[in-house]
CSV table of C-alpha atoms in Angstrom, one decimal:
chain,number,residue,atom,x,y,z
A,220,UNK,CA,19.3,-70.6,12.4
A,221,UNK,CA,20.1,-68.3,15.8
A,222,UNK,CA,22.2,-65.1,15.0
A,223,UNK,CA,25.2,-63.3,17.0
A,224,UNK,CA,23.4,-61.8,19.6
A,225,UNK,CA,24.1,-62.7,23.3
A,226,UNK,CA,21.3,-64.1,25.8
A,227,UNK,CA,17.6,-63.0,25.0
A,228,UNK,CA,18.5,-60.8,22.5
A,229,UNK,CA,19.3,-63.7,20.1
A,230,UNK,CA,17.0,-64.4,17.7
A,231,UNK,CA,16.4,-65.9,14.2
A,232,UNK,CA,15.9,-64.5,11.2
A,233,UNK,CA,12.5,-65.5,11.1
A,234,UNK,CA,12.4,-63.7,14.4
A,235,UNK,CA,13.4,-60.6,12.9
A,236,UNK,CA,11.5,-60.1,9.8
A,237,UNK,CA,8.4,-60.7,12.3
A,238,UNK,CA,9.7,-58.2,14.6
A,239,UNK,CA,10.2,-55.9,11.7
A,240,UNK,CA,6.8,-56.5,10.2
A,241,UNK,CA,5.3,-55.2,13.6
A,242,UNK,CA,7.0,-52.4,14.0
A,243,UNK,CA,6.2,-51.2,10.2
A,244,UNK,CA,2.0,-52.2,11.3
A,245,UNK,CA,2.5,-50.3,14.9
A,246,UNK,CA,3.8,-47.0,12.8
A,247,UNK,CA,1.5,-47.5,9.8
A,248,UNK,CA,4.8,-47.0,7.6
A,249,UNK,CA,5.3,-49.0,4.7
A,250,UNK,CA,8.5,-49.4,2.5
A,251,UNK,CA,7.2,-47.5,0.0
A,252,UNK,CA,5.6,-44.7,2.1
A,253,UNK,CA,9.2,-44.8,4.0
A,254,UNK,CA,10.6,-43.8,0.7
A,255,UNK,CA,8.3,-41.0,0.0
A,256,UNK,CA,8.3,-39.7,3.2
A,257,UNK,CA,12.6,-39.3,3.2
A,258,UNK,CA,12.6,-38.1,-0.3
A,259,UNK,CA,13.2,-34.2,-0.4
A,260,UNK,CA,11.9,-34.0,-4.1
A,261,UNK,CA,8.3,-34.9,-2.5
A,262,UNK,CA,8.8,-32.1,0.5
A,263,UNK,CA,9.8,-29.7,-2.1
A,264,UNK,CA,6.8,-30.6,-4.6
A,265,UNK,CA,4.4,-30.7,-1.4
A,266,UNK,CA,5.2,-27.3,-0.5
A,267,UNK,CA,4.7,-25.5,-4.3
A,268,UNK,CA,1.6,-27.2,-4.4
A,269,UNK,CA,0.6,-25.6,-1.0
A,270,UNK,CA,2.2,-22.4,-2.1
A,271,UNK,CA,0.1,-22.1,-5.5
A,272,UNK,CA,-3.0,-23.3,-3.7
A,273,UNK,CA,-2.1,-20.3,-1.1
A,274,UNK,CA,-1.8,-17.9,-4.3
A,275,UNK,CA,-5.2,-19.2,-6.0
A,276,UNK,CA,-6.8,-18.8,-2.6
A,277,UNK,CA,-5.5,-15.1,-2.0
A,278,UNK,CA,-6.5,-14.1,-6.0
A,279,UNK,CA,-9.6,-15.4,-5.6
A,280,UNK,CA,-10.5,-13.3,-2.1
A,281,UNK,CA,-9.1,-10.4,-3.7
A,282,UNK,CA,-10.6,-10.9,-7.2
A,283,UNK,CA,-14.2,-11.6,-6.0
A,284,UNK,CA,-14.3,-10.8,-2.1
A,285,UNK,CA,-12.4,-7.6,-1.6
A,286,UNK,CA,-14.9,-5.8,-3.8
A,287,UNK,CA,-17.0,-5.5,-1.2
A,288,UNK,CA,-15.3,-4.7,2.1
A,289,UNK,CA,-16.1,-1.1,3.1
A,290,UNK,CA,-13.8,1.5,3.3
A,291,UNK,CA,-13.1,2.3,6.9
A,292,UNK,CA,-11.0,5.1,7.3
A,293,UNK,CA,-9.1,7.9,5.3
A,294,UNK,CA,-5.9,9.9,6.8
A,295,UNK,CA,-4.8,13.1,5.1
A,296,UNK,CA,-1.3,14.0,6.2
A,297,UNK,CA,0.6,17.6,5.2
A,298,UNK,CA,-2.1,20.0,5.4
A,299,UNK,CA,-2.0,23.5,6.6
A,300,UNK,CA,-4.1,25.5,3.7
A,301,UNK,CA,-7.3,23.3,3.6
A,302,UNK,CA,-9.4,21.1,6.1
A,303,UNK,CA,-9.4,17.6,5.7
A,304,UNK,CA,-13.0,17.4,4.8
A,305,UNK,CA,-12.4,19.5,1.6
A,306,UNK,CA,-9.6,17.2,0.6
A,307,UNK,CA,-11.8,14.3,0.9
A,308,UNK,CA,-15.0,15.4,-0.7
A,309,UNK,CA,-12.5,16.5,-3.9
A,310,UNK,CA,-11.1,13.4,-4.3
A,311,UNK,CA,-13.6,11.3,-3.7
A,312,UNK,CA,-12.6,9.6,-1.0
A,313,UNK,CA,-15.0,10.3,1.3
A,314,UNK,CA,-17.9,9.6,-0.6
A,315,UNK,CA,-16.7,5.8,-1.7
A,316,UNK,CA,-18.5,2.8,-0.2
A,317,UNK,CA,-16.1,0.4,-0.9
A,318,UNK,CA,-12.0,-0.6,-0.7
A,319,UNK,CA,-11.4,-1.2,-4.3
A,320,UNK,CA,-13.7,1.5,-5.9
A,321,UNK,CA,-10.8,4.1,-5.4
A,322,UNK,CA,-9.9,5.1,-8.6
A,323,UNK,CA,-6.5,6.5,-7.0
A,324,UNK,CA,-5.0,8.5,-10.0
A,325,UNK,CA,-8.0,10.7,-10.3
A,326,UNK,CA,-8.2,11.6,-7.0
A,327,UNK,CA,-4.7,12.9,-7.2
A,328,UNK,CA,-5.4,14.3,-10.0
A,329,UNK,CA,-8.6,16.4,-8.8
A,330,UNK,CA,-6.8,17.6,-5.7
A,331,UNK,CA,-3.4,19.0,-7.8
A,332,UNK,CA,-5.6,20.8,-10.0
A,333,UNK,CA,-8.6,22.3,-7.8
A,334,UNK,CA,-6.3,23.6,-4.9
A,335,UNK,CA,-3.3,25.4,-6.0
A,336,UNK,CA,-1.7,24.9,-2.9
A,337,UNK,CA,-1.2,21.3,-3.5
A,338,UNK,CA,1.8,20.3,-5.1
A,339,UNK,CA,1.9,16.8,-4.9
A,340,UNK,CA,-0.6,14.0,-3.8
A,341,UNK,CA,-0.1,10.3,-3.0
A,342,UNK,CA,-2.7,8.0,-2.1
A,343,UNK,CA,-1.6,4.9,0.0
A,344,UNK,CA,-3.2,1.9,1.1
A,345,UNK,CA,-3.0,2.2,5.1
A,346,UNK,CA,-3.7,-1.1,6.8
A,347,UNK,CA,-6.2,-2.9,7.6
A,348,UNK,CA,-9.1,-1.0,5.6
A,349,UNK,CA,-8.5,2.5,4.8
A,350,UNK,CA,-6.3,4.9,2.8
A,351,UNK,CA,-3.5,7.7,3.7
A,352,UNK,CA,-3.8,10.3,1.3
A,353,UNK,CA,-0.3,12.6,1.8
A,354,UNK,CA,-0.1,15.7,0.7
A,355,UNK,CA,2.9,18.2,-0.1
A,356,UNK,CA,2.0,21.7,0.1
A,357,UNK,CA,3.2,24.9,-2.3
A,358,UNK,CA,5.1,27.4,0.1
A,359,UNK,CA,4.3,31.0,-1.1
A,360,UNK,CA,7.9,32.9,-2.0
A,361,UNK,CA,6.9,35.7,-3.9
A,362,UNK,CA,4.1,38.1,-4.8
A,363,UNK,CA,3.3,40.2,-7.5
A,364,UNK,CA,0.4,42.8,-8.6
A,365,UNK,CA,-1.3,42.5,-11.8
A,366,UNK,CA,-4.6,44.5,-12.8
A,367,UNK,CA,-5.1,45.7,-9.1
A,368,UNK,CA,-5.2,42.3,-7.8
A,369,UNK,CA,-2.1,41.0,-5.6
A,370,UNK,CA,-1.0,37.2,-6.5
A,371,UNK,CA,1.0,35.1,-4.3
A,372,UNK,CA,4.0,33.0,-5.9
A,373,UNK,CA,5.7,29.9,-5.4
A,374,UNK,CA,9.5,29.4,-6.2
A,375,UNK,CA,8.4,28.3,-9.7
A,376,UNK,CA,6.3,31.0,-10.1
A,377,UNK,CA,3.0,29.0,-9.7
A,378,UNK,CA,0.0,31.5,-8.7
A,379,UNK,CA,-1.0,30.5,-5.6
A,380,UNK,CA,-4.2,32.8,-4.7
A,381,UNK,CA,-5.3,36.4,-4.6
A,382,UNK,CA,-5.7,38.9,-2.7
A,383,UNK,CA,-7.7,42.4,-3.1
A,384,UNK,CA,-4.4,44.0,-0.6
A,385,UNK,CA,-0.4,42.7,-0.7
A,386,UNK,CA,-0.6,43.5,3.4
A,387,UNK,CA,-0.9,39.6,4.2
A,388,UNK,CA,1.9,39.1,1.8
A,389,UNK,CA,4.2,41.6,3.7
A,390,UNK,CA,3.3,40.3,6.8
A,391,UNK,CA,4.8,36.7,5.5
A,392,UNK,CA,7.7,38.3,4.2
A,393,UNK,CA,7.1,37.5,0.8
A,394,UNK,CA,9.2,39.4,-2.1
A,395,UNK,CA,7.3,41.0,-4.6
A,396,UNK,CA,8.4,40.6,-8.0
A,397,UNK,CA,7.4,42.5,-11.3
A,398,UNK,CA,6.2,40.6,-14.4
A,399,UNK,CA,7.0,43.2,-16.7
A,400,UNK,CA,3.2,44.7,-17.1
A,401,UNK,CA,2.2,41.6,-18.2
A,402,UNK,CA,-1.4,40.0,-17.0
A,403,UNK,CA,-1.8,37.3,-15.3
A,404,UNK,CA,-4.3,34.6,-16.8
A,405,UNK,CA,-5.6,32.4,-14.0
A,406,UNK,CA,-7.4,29.2,-13.6
A,407,UNK,CA,-8.6,27.5,-10.0
A,408,UNK,CA,-6.9,30.7,-8.4
A,409,UNK,CA,-9.5,31.6,-5.5
């Protein structure tokens, strides 16, 4: 039975079904595939599955492969009192061979206990295969005399260094303070 189309476009229901079947085979899409392709839930599930696979792959690389990645650079920022090589040796960053072998907390503690001028240190990852050591140094503000030695002190009275003469401290403009005849007990001051 012909449909209500005009001219060459007129076709029967059987012709229409044949044409639809041909178009499905041409595109390779069956009715079920069309339903899945237009279902937003299936797209969301596919995205979640791909994301989970990516996370698992990244975790595997970091857990097993990154342990063998070599450390290629270490940058030190904020130094005025100590040489960069001293900092690297004391922190252990200069001798570490692998990127993940570095214990940042131990390195920071070693720096702050060994060098009195270092008020704080932070070790941050530096892209792509390195670390950045950020140093904040103490500033001498005072000096004092105790047992025939002179000591530079920070604002919170941390002993920074010892000298046999106050000349350098006077040149720096440090204020002299008295500790009331008490003797300073020192650890780590050169």
